[in-house]
Amino acid sequence: MDFDISDEQQAMVAGVRDVLRGRFSPSHFRELEDNSEWPWEAMQALGDHGYLSILAPEELGGAGGSSLDAMLCLEEAARVMGGPAMAYFTTMCFGVRTLAELGTPLQQERILPGLMAGTSFVGLSLTEPDGGTDVLGAMRTRAKQDADGSWVINGAKIFTTGAHIADYVIAVVRTDNFEKRGSYGVTMFLVPTDAPGLTITQIPLFAQRTTGANNVVFDDVRVPEEMVLGEVHKGLYSLFNVLNDERIGAATMALGIAQAAFDEALEYAKTRTAFNRPIGQFQAVQHKLAEIWVRLQAVRQTVYRAAWLQSEGKPAEMESSGAKLLASETCIWVVNECMDILGGYSHTLEFNMSYYLRDGRYTFAPVTNNAVKNLIGERLGLPKSY
Ligand SMILES: Cc1cc2nc3c(=O)[nH]c(=O)nc-3n(C[C@H](O)[C@H](O)[C@H](O)COP(=O)(O)OP(=O)(O)OC[C@H]3O[C@@H](n4cnc5c(N)ncnc54)[C@H](O)[C@@H]3O)c2cc1C
């Protein structure tokens, strides 16, 4: 068993840190969050240095890296950027990876270069208004094929990250098996966001405002046959593997944000004084920090192991789901503890805690923690509860 991060991986992480810390002031990402602005400059800087294309193979212009490489870089990005690192997460773990794995040469040629350069974005329109957990039961959006081969989509999606700035959304819609809730009969379409009949409206959010969330309504949206992504009627099966990376990615985001909160609280404990001594000298504060450090180590090992399994092509469903559960719950706990260490100053905008409090909540996405527990329970051989 080798727990070491290789020299190459350490150099990649240092590279991400240099790009983000070297080019952008600490307030830059908070301003984007305040103004609900996509981090285009940071994305392009990451793209220029090859950090968006880690999960694409070399023959497609990517770095041919592993899931673990990607997660190490994402952890560092979340530590520096906080919530806005969601743009990096979704572009790298979803957009680039999905196109590289499932796209046709034509789709890859059209879409991948912009994604890998950080100049464009592809959103995932899966969740529907009637339910994100019961994703198949709630799926009302449908597509029917015309005689000329093109598909016509009708329906509505909700909460699509980044659709308002995207060039395409991947619409996951029912194309067969209409009366049943089975996985068969679902197809993915690459829909240009300027397609006639497509309406995108932003949902006002209190958190994750940099990347946003959108209602996406399809009113007779016509998509040519060449924009089917993956196999017709079998889209959901292809999506499952990509979703493992999404779970590990959400876990990694939570880990990076929790680490950032810890960094801030540790520094504060060393410099803030009370009763003529640094507050970090009080056991109540010191023990909090020690316990946070220990729990962060546990989360990190769990997340890295899930990413390693995924990198090796080994089954990672339980581990990636478990990592997401553990990291998201721990992040909330860590931020809460760190806020206590900062006392009243945790509520001021002089510090970043209020951003970590808002943006470090990964309990609901890409799947809820209840759904994660259901999955793990079932894989343990317990009866399905729903
Ligand atoms: C900021 C943001 C960005 C998002 N980005 C995207 C995106 O890019 N693309 C996309 O497709 N979606 C996206 N989502 C949607 C997200 O994936 C869903 O919100 C999530 O899957 C939960 O669905 P829901 O909100 O409909 O909750 P529901 O499914 O209605 O669940 C509500 C509650 O009931 C519980 N529950 C439901 N069923 C069960 C069960 N069987 N057992 C136990 N408990 C259960 C849930 O755990 C939860 O606590 C985003 C959401 C947000 C807020």
PDB file of C-alpha atoms in Angstrom, residues 126-345:
ATOM      1  CA  LEU A 126     -30.828  16.105 -15.451  1.00  0.00           C
ATOM      2  CA  THR A 127     -32.909  17.240 -12.436  1.00  0.00           C
ATOM      3  CA  GLU A 128     -36.579  18.060 -13.067  1.00  0.00           C
ATOM      4  CA  PRO A 129     -38.912  20.203 -10.965  1.00  0.00           C
ATOM      5  CA  ASP A 130     -40.858  17.226  -9.570  1.00  0.00           C
ATOM      6  CA  GLY A 131     -37.819  15.598  -7.997  1.00  0.00           C
ATOM      7  CA  GLY A 132     -34.075  15.213  -8.138  1.00  0.00           C
ATOM      8  CA  THR A 133     -33.776  12.075  -6.020  1.00  0.00           C
ATOM      9  CA  ASP A 134     -36.573  10.222  -7.782  1.00  0.00           C
ATOM     10  CA  VAL A 135     -34.936  11.278 -11.013  1.00  0.00           C
ATOM     11  CA  LEU A 136     -36.607   8.686 -13.237  1.00  0.00           C
ATOM     12  CA  GLY A 137     -40.024   8.933 -11.575  1.00  0.00           C
ATOM     13  CA  ALA A 138     -39.978  12.705 -12.044  1.00  0.00           C
ATOM     14  CA  MET A 139     -38.662  12.687 -15.623  1.00  0.00           C
ATOM     15  CA  ARG A 140     -41.353  14.282 -17.786  1.00  0.00           C
ATOM     16  CA  THR A 141     -39.092  15.804 -20.445  1.00  0.00           C
ATOM     17  CA  ARG A 142     -39.389  13.790 -23.632  1.00  0.00           C
ATOM     18  CA  ALA A 143     -37.935  13.683 -27.115  1.00  0.00           C
ATOM     19  CA  LYS A 144     -39.461  12.169 -30.212  1.00  0.00           C
ATOM     20  CA  GLN A 145     -37.623  11.461 -33.436  1.00  0.00           C
ATOM     21  CA  ASP A 146     -38.920  12.960 -36.708  1.00  0.00           C
ATOM     22  CA  ALA A 147     -38.779  11.264 -40.091  1.00  0.00           C
ATOM     23  CA  ASP A 148     -35.663  13.314 -41.018  1.00  0.00           C
ATOM     24  CA  GLY A 149     -33.797  11.820 -38.020  1.00  0.00           C
ATOM     25  CA  SER A 150     -33.824  14.982 -35.875  1.00  0.00           C
ATOM     26  CA  TRP A 151     -35.257  14.889 -32.337  1.00  0.00           C
ATOM     27  CA  VAL A 152     -37.819  17.280 -30.847  1.00  0.00           C
ATOM     28  CA  ILE A 153     -37.578  17.908 -27.073  1.00  0.00           C
ATOM     29  CA  ASN A 154     -40.375  19.162 -24.821  1.00  0.00           C
ATOM     30  CA  GLY A 155     -40.297  19.601 -21.042  1.00  0.00           C
ATOM     31  CA  ALA A 156     -38.472  21.439 -18.286  1.00  0.00           C
ATOM     32  CA  LYS A 157     -35.339  20.984 -16.213  1.00  0.00           C
ATOM     33  CA  ILE A 158     -34.371  22.784 -13.030  1.00  0.00           C
ATOM     34  CA  PHE A 159     -31.133  23.719 -11.245  1.00  0.00           C
ATOM     35  CA  THR A 160     -28.796  23.399 -14.251  1.00  0.00           C
ATOM     36  CA  THR A 161     -25.456  24.820 -13.108  1.00  0.00           C
ATOM     37  CA  GLY A 162     -24.007  27.406 -15.487  1.00  0.00           C
ATOM     38  CA  ALA A 163     -26.668  27.041 -18.214  1.00  0.00           C
ATOM     39  CA  HIS A 164     -26.901  30.849 -18.429  1.00  0.00           C
ATOM     40  CA  ILE A 165     -23.288  31.105 -19.641  1.00  0.00           C
ATOM     41  CA  ALA A 166     -23.067  27.695 -21.360  1.00  0.00           C
ATOM     42  CA  ASP A 167     -22.743  26.996 -25.080  1.00  0.00           C
ATOM     43  CA  TYR A 168     -24.534  23.664 -24.666  1.00  0.00           C
ATOM     44  CA  VAL A 169     -26.571  21.787 -22.104  1.00  0.00           C
ATOM     45  CA  ILE A 170     -26.647  18.017 -21.988  1.00  0.00           C
ATOM     46  CA  ALA A 171     -30.361  17.261 -21.734  1.00  0.00           C
ATOM     47  CA  VAL A 172     -31.097  13.851 -20.224  1.00  0.00           C
ATOM     48  CA  VAL A 173     -34.600  13.007 -21.445  1.00  0.00           C
ATOM     49  CA  ARG A 174     -36.977  10.124 -21.899  1.00  0.00           C
ATOM     50  CA  THR A 175     -37.109   8.756 -25.442  1.00  0.00           C
ATOM     51  CA  ASP A 176     -38.716   5.332 -24.853  1.00  0.00           C
ATOM     52  CA  ASN A 177     -40.278   3.205 -22.113  1.00  0.00           C
ATOM     53  CA  PHE A 178     -42.573   6.195 -21.439  1.00  0.00           C
ATOM     54  CA  GLU A 179     -44.957   4.582 -18.995  1.00  0.00           C
ATOM     55  CA  LYS A 180     -42.226   3.002 -16.849  1.00  0.00           C
ATOM     56  CA  ARG A 181     -39.522   4.452 -14.637  1.00  0.00           C
ATOM     57  CA  GLY A 182     -36.739   2.136 -15.856  1.00  0.00           C
ATOM     58  CA  SER A 183     -33.225   3.271 -16.765  1.00  0.00           C
ATOM     59  CA  TYR A 184     -33.728   2.031 -20.330  1.00  0.00           C
ATOM     60  CA  GLY A 185     -35.321   4.604 -22.643  1.00  0.00           C
ATOM     61  CA  VAL A 186     -33.324   7.660 -21.574  1.00  0.00           C
ATOM     62  CA  THR A 187     -31.118   9.544 -24.068  1.00  0.00           C
ATOM     63  CA  MET A 188     -28.646  12.415 -23.718  1.00  0.00           C
ATOM     64  CA  PHE A 189     -28.655  15.308 -26.206  1.00  0.00           C
ATOM     65  CA  LEU A 190     -26.144  18.101 -26.663  1.00  0.00           C
ATOM     66  CA  VAL A 191     -28.445  21.092 -27.069  1.00  0.00           C
ATOM     67  CA  PRO A 192     -26.977  24.472 -28.125  1.00  0.00           C
ATOM     68  CA  THR A 193     -28.186  27.111 -25.676  1.00  0.00           C
ATOM     69  CA  ASP A 194     -29.235  29.373 -28.571  1.00  0.00           C
ATOM     70  CA  ALA A 195     -31.516  26.684 -30.054  1.00  0.00           C
ATOM     71  CA  PRO A 196     -34.973  28.038 -30.990  1.00  0.00           C
ATOM     72  CA  GLY A 197     -37.538  27.064 -28.330  1.00  0.00           C
ATOM     73  CA  LEU A 198     -35.007  26.837 -25.486  1.00  0.00           C
ATOM     74  CA  THR A 199     -35.490  29.265 -22.594  1.00  0.00           C
ATOM     75  CA  ILE A 200     -32.963  29.611 -19.761  1.00  0.00           C
ATOM     76  CA  THR A 201     -33.689  31.667 -16.653  1.00  0.00           C
ATOM     77  CA  GLN A 202     -31.507  32.032 -13.587  1.00  0.00           C
ATOM     78  CA  ILE A 203     -32.843  30.957 -10.198  1.00  0.00           C
ATOM     79  CA  PRO A 204     -31.979  33.471  -7.445  1.00  0.00           C
ATOM     80  CA  LEU A 205     -29.593  31.735  -5.011  1.00  0.00           C
ATOM     81  CA  PHE A 206     -28.052  32.665  -1.668  1.00  0.00           C
ATOM     82  CA  ALA A 207     -25.040  30.370  -2.256  1.00  0.00           C
ATOM     83  CA  GLN A 208     -22.998  29.061  -5.194  1.00  0.00           C
ATOM     84  CA  ARG A 209     -23.910  32.216  -7.043  1.00  0.00           C
ATOM     85  CA  THR A 210     -20.745  32.255  -9.172  1.00  0.00           C
ATOM     86  CA  THR A 211     -21.868  29.173 -11.061  1.00  0.00           C
ATOM     87  CA  GLY A 212     -25.613  29.680 -10.527  1.00  0.00           C
ATOM     88  CA  ALA A 213     -28.554  27.401 -11.213  1.00  0.00           C
ATOM     89  CA  ASN A 214     -31.119  27.700 -13.981  1.00  0.00           C
ATOM     90  CA  ASN A 215     -34.538  26.692 -15.174  1.00  0.00           C
ATOM     91  CA  VAL A 216     -34.209  25.242 -18.673  1.00  0.00           C
ATOM     92  CA  VAL A 217     -37.455  24.939 -20.642  1.00  0.00           C
ATOM     93  CA  PHE A 218     -37.699  23.010 -23.909  1.00  0.00           C
ATOM     94  CA  ASP A 219     -40.552  24.013 -26.212  1.00  0.00           C
ATOM     95  CA  ASP A 220     -40.313  21.971 -29.410  1.00  0.00           C
ATOM     96  CA  VAL A 221     -36.517  22.235 -29.383  1.00  0.00           C
ATOM     97  CA  ARG A 222     -35.182  20.479 -32.483  1.00  0.00           C
ATOM     98  CA  VAL A 223     -31.821  18.734 -32.191  1.00  0.00           C
ATOM     99  CA  PRO A 224     -30.094  17.082 -35.163  1.00  0.00           C
ATOM    100  CA  GLU A 225     -29.341  13.368 -34.855  1.00  0.00           C
ATOM    101  CA  GLU A 226     -25.600  14.084 -34.756  1.00  0.00           C
ATOM    102  CA  MET A 227     -26.047  15.742 -31.350  1.00  0.00           C
ATOM    103  CA  VAL A 228     -27.154  12.580 -29.555  1.00  0.00           C
ATOM    104  CA  LEU A 229     -24.491  11.952 -26.901  1.00  0.00           C
ATOM    105  CA  GLY A 230     -23.762   8.271 -26.299  1.00  0.00           C
ATOM    106  CA  GLU A 231     -26.284   5.621 -27.240  1.00  0.00           C
ATOM    107  CA  VAL A 232     -29.952   6.285 -27.932  1.00  0.00           C
ATOM    108  CA  HIS A 233     -32.189   4.992 -25.073  1.00  0.00           C
ATOM    109  CA  LYS A 234     -29.093   3.925 -23.065  1.00  0.00           C
ATOM    110  CA  GLY A 235     -27.878   7.355 -21.938  1.00  0.00           C
ATOM    111  CA  LEU A 236     -28.340   6.715 -18.257  1.00  0.00           C
ATOM    112  CA  TYR A 237     -26.020   3.705 -18.228  1.00  0.00           C
ATOM    113  CA  SER A 238     -23.191   5.816 -19.702  1.00  0.00           C
ATOM    114  CA  LEU A 239     -23.887   8.614 -17.263  1.00  0.00           C
ATOM    115  CA  PHE A 240     -23.508   6.404 -14.176  1.00  0.00           C
ATOM    116  CA  ASN A 241     -19.713   6.113 -14.441  1.00  0.00           C
ATOM    117  CA  VAL A 242     -19.339   9.856 -15.002  1.00  0.00           C
ATOM    118  CA  LEU A 243     -21.491  10.442 -11.916  1.00  0.00           C
ATOM    119  CA  ASN A 244     -18.940   8.560  -9.767  1.00  0.00           C
ATOM    120  CA  ASP A 245     -16.437  11.290 -10.613  1.00  0.00           C
ATOM    121  CA  GLU A 246     -19.090  13.889  -9.780  1.00  0.00           C
ATOM    122  CA  ARG A 247     -19.551  12.412  -6.299  1.00  0.00           C
ATOM    123  CA  ILE A 248     -15.811  12.317  -5.678  1.00  0.00           C
ATOM    124  CA  GLY A 249     -15.631  15.861  -7.070  1.00  0.00           C
ATOM    125  CA  ALA A 250     -18.291  17.111  -4.642  1.00  0.00           C
ATOM    126  CA  ALA A 251     -16.397  15.382  -1.807  1.00  0.00           C
ATOM    127  CA  THR A 252     -13.187  17.065  -2.957  1.00  0.00           C
ATOM    128  CA  MET A 253     -14.826  20.496  -3.114  1.00  0.00           C
ATOM    129  CA  ALA A 254     -16.083  20.004   0.458  1.00  0.00           C
ATOM    130  CA  LEU A 255     -12.605  18.898   1.557  1.00  0.00           C
ATOM    131  CA  GLY A 256     -10.906  21.921  -0.055  1.00  0.00           C
ATOM    132  CA  ILE A 257     -13.364  24.366   1.511  1.00  0.00           C
ATOM    133  CA  ALA A 258     -13.079  22.690   4.942  1.00  0.00           C
ATOM    134  CA  GLN A 259      -9.277  22.935   4.662  1.00  0.00           C
ATOM    135  CA  ALA A 260      -9.549  26.641   3.806  1.00  0.00           C
ATOM    136  CA  ALA A 261     -11.733  27.226   6.888  1.00  0.00           C
ATOM    137  CA  PHE A 262      -9.194  25.333   9.009  1.00  0.00           C
ATOM    138  CA  ASP A 263      -6.303  27.395   7.563  1.00  0.00           C
ATOM    139  CA  GLU A 264      -8.086  30.616   8.457  1.00  0.00           C
ATOM    140  CA  ALA A 265      -9.029  29.450  11.974  1.00  0.00           C
ATOM    141  CA  LEU A 266      -5.512  28.151  12.718  1.00  0.00           C
ATOM    142  CA  GLU A 267      -3.932  31.446  11.714  1.00  0.00           C
ATOM    143  CA  TYR A 268      -6.499  33.317  13.802  1.00  0.00           C
ATOM    144  CA  ALA A 269      -5.834  31.102  16.844  1.00  0.00           C
ATOM    145  CA  LYS A 270      -2.130  31.957  16.608  1.00  0.00           C
ATOM    146  CA  THR A 271      -2.613  35.726  16.332  1.00  0.00           C
ATOM    147  CA  ARG A 272      -5.747  36.638  18.288  1.00  0.00           C
ATOM    148  CA  THR A 273      -5.057  37.204  21.976  1.00  0.00           C
ATOM    149  CA  ALA A 274      -7.228  37.050  25.079  1.00  0.00           C
ATOM    150  CA  PHE A 275      -6.065  37.174  28.686  1.00  0.00           C
ATOM    151  CA  ASN A 276      -2.575  38.107  27.401  1.00  0.00           C
ATOM    152  CA  ARG A 277      -2.077  34.911  25.429  1.00  0.00           C
ATOM    153  CA  PRO A 278      -2.940  33.638  21.966  1.00  0.00           C
ATOM    154  CA  ILE A 279      -6.378  32.006  22.036  1.00  0.00           C
ATOM    155  CA  GLY A 280      -4.746  28.872  20.554  1.00  0.00           C
ATOM    156  CA  GLN A 281      -3.136  28.384  23.964  1.00  0.00           C
ATOM    157  CA  PHE A 282      -6.528  27.676  25.517  1.00  0.00           C
ATOM    158  CA  GLN A 283      -7.234  23.952  25.430  1.00  0.00           C
ATOM    159  CA  ALA A 284     -10.810  24.587  24.305  1.00  0.00           C
ATOM    160  CA  VAL A 285      -9.480  26.171  21.104  1.00  0.00           C
ATOM    161  CA  GLN A 286      -6.380  23.992  20.684  1.00  0.00           C
ATOM    162  CA  HIS A 287      -8.375  20.757  20.994  1.00  0.00           C
ATOM    163  CA  LYS A 288     -10.908  21.932  18.444  1.00  0.00           C
ATOM    164  CA  LEU A 289      -8.112  22.528  15.929  1.00  0.00           C
ATOM    165  CA  ALA A 290      -6.477  19.195  16.710  1.00  0.00           C
ATOM    166  CA  GLU A 291      -9.762  17.372  16.194  1.00  0.00           C
ATOM    167  CA  ILE A 292     -10.484  19.211  12.951  1.00  0.00           C
ATOM    168  CA  TRP A 293      -7.021  18.278  11.649  1.00  0.00           C
ATOM    169  CA  VAL A 294      -7.593  14.600  12.493  1.00  0.00           C
ATOM    170  CA  ARG A 295     -11.006  14.526  10.807  1.00  0.00           C
ATOM    171  CA  LEU A 296      -9.645  16.271   7.721  1.00  0.00           C
ATOM    172  CA  GLN A 297      -6.975  13.565   7.449  1.00  0.00           C
ATOM    173  CA  ALA A 298      -9.680  10.881   7.630  1.00  0.00           C
ATOM    174  CA  VAL A 299     -11.761  12.591   4.939  1.00  0.00           C
ATOM    175  CA  ARG A 300      -8.712  13.110   2.736  1.00  0.00           C
ATOM    176  CA  GLN A 301      -7.744   9.432   2.844  1.00  0.00           C
ATOM    177  CA  THR A 302     -11.338   8.402   2.046  1.00  0.00           C
ATOM    178  CA  VAL A 303     -11.609  10.836  -0.865  1.00  0.00           C
ATOM    179  CA  TYR A 304      -8.192   9.942  -2.286  1.00  0.00           C
ATOM    180  CA  ARG A 305      -8.937   6.230  -2.049  1.00  0.00           C
ATOM    181  CA  ALA A 306     -12.225   6.656  -3.937  1.00  0.00           C
ATOM    182  CA  ALA A 307     -10.396   8.704  -6.577  1.00  0.00           C
ATOM    183  CA  TRP A 308      -7.645   6.085  -6.777  1.00  0.00           C
ATOM    184  CA  LEU A 309     -10.168   3.265  -7.275  1.00  0.00           C
ATOM    185  CA  GLN A 310     -11.852   5.290 -10.010  1.00  0.00           C
ATOM    186  CA  SER A 311      -8.423   5.959 -11.589  1.00  0.00           C
ATOM    187  CA  GLU A 312      -7.639   2.231 -11.592  1.00  0.00           C
ATOM    188  CA  GLY A 313     -10.992   1.402 -13.205  1.00  0.00           C
ATOM    189  CA  LYS A 314     -12.004  -0.596 -10.125  1.00  0.00           C
ATOM    190  CA  PRO A 315     -15.558  -0.531  -8.720  1.00  0.00           C
ATOM    191  CA  ALA A 316     -15.897   2.752  -6.835  1.00  0.00           C
ATOM    192  CA  GLU A 317     -19.624   3.300  -6.390  1.00  0.00           C
ATOM    193  CA  MET A 318     -19.762   2.645  -2.633  1.00  0.00           C
ATOM    194  CA  GLU A 319     -16.471   4.421  -1.968  1.00  0.00           C
ATOM    195  CA  SER A 320     -17.256   7.508  -4.067  1.00  0.00           C
ATOM    196  CA  SER A 321     -20.712   7.785  -2.502  1.00  0.00           C
ATOM    197  CA  GLY A 322     -19.268   7.247   0.984  1.00  0.00           C
ATOM    198  CA  ALA A 323     -16.567   9.863   0.378  1.00  0.00           C
ATOM    199  CA  LYS A 324     -19.234  12.357  -0.663  1.00  0.00           C
ATOM    200  CA  LEU A 325     -21.272  11.650   2.467  1.00  0.00           C
ATOM    201  CA  LEU A 326     -18.327  11.885   4.849  1.00  0.00           C
ATOM    202  CA  ALA A 327     -16.733  14.957   3.260  1.00  0.00           C
ATOM    203  CA  SER A 328     -19.962  16.942   2.974  1.00  0.00           C
ATOM    204  CA  GLU A 329     -20.996  16.285   6.583  1.00  0.00           C
ATOM    205  CA  THR A 330     -17.484  16.958   7.859  1.00  0.00           C
ATOM    206  CA  CYS A 331     -17.207  20.233   5.944  1.00  0.00           C
ATOM    207  CA  ILE A 332     -20.309  21.619   7.655  1.00  0.00           C
ATOM    208  CA  TRP A 333     -18.988  20.523  11.044  1.00  0.00           C
ATOM    209  CA  VAL A 334     -15.509  21.981  10.355  1.00  0.00           C
ATOM    210  CA  VAL A 335     -16.837  25.367   9.242  1.00  0.00           C
ATOM    211  CA  ASN A 336     -19.069  25.519  12.297  1.00  0.00           C
ATOM    212  CA  GLU A 337     -16.163  24.742  14.650  1.00  0.00           C
ATOM    213  CA  CYS A 338     -13.910  27.243  12.875  1.00  0.00           C
ATOM    214  CA  MET A 339     -16.560  29.928  13.176  1.00  0.00           C
ATOM    215  CA  ASP A 340     -16.613  29.355  16.924  1.00  0.00           C
ATOM    216  CA  ILE A 341     -12.836  29.864  17.007  1.00  0.00           C
ATOM    217  CA  LEU A 342     -13.224  33.236  15.286  1.00  0.00           C
ATOM    218  CA  GLY A 343     -15.934  34.280  17.732  1.00  0.00           C
ATOM    219  CA  GLY A 344     -17.832  37.346  16.570  1.00  0.00           C
ATOM    220  CA  TYR A 345     -15.289  37.990  13.815  1.00  0.00           C
TER     221      TYR A 345
END
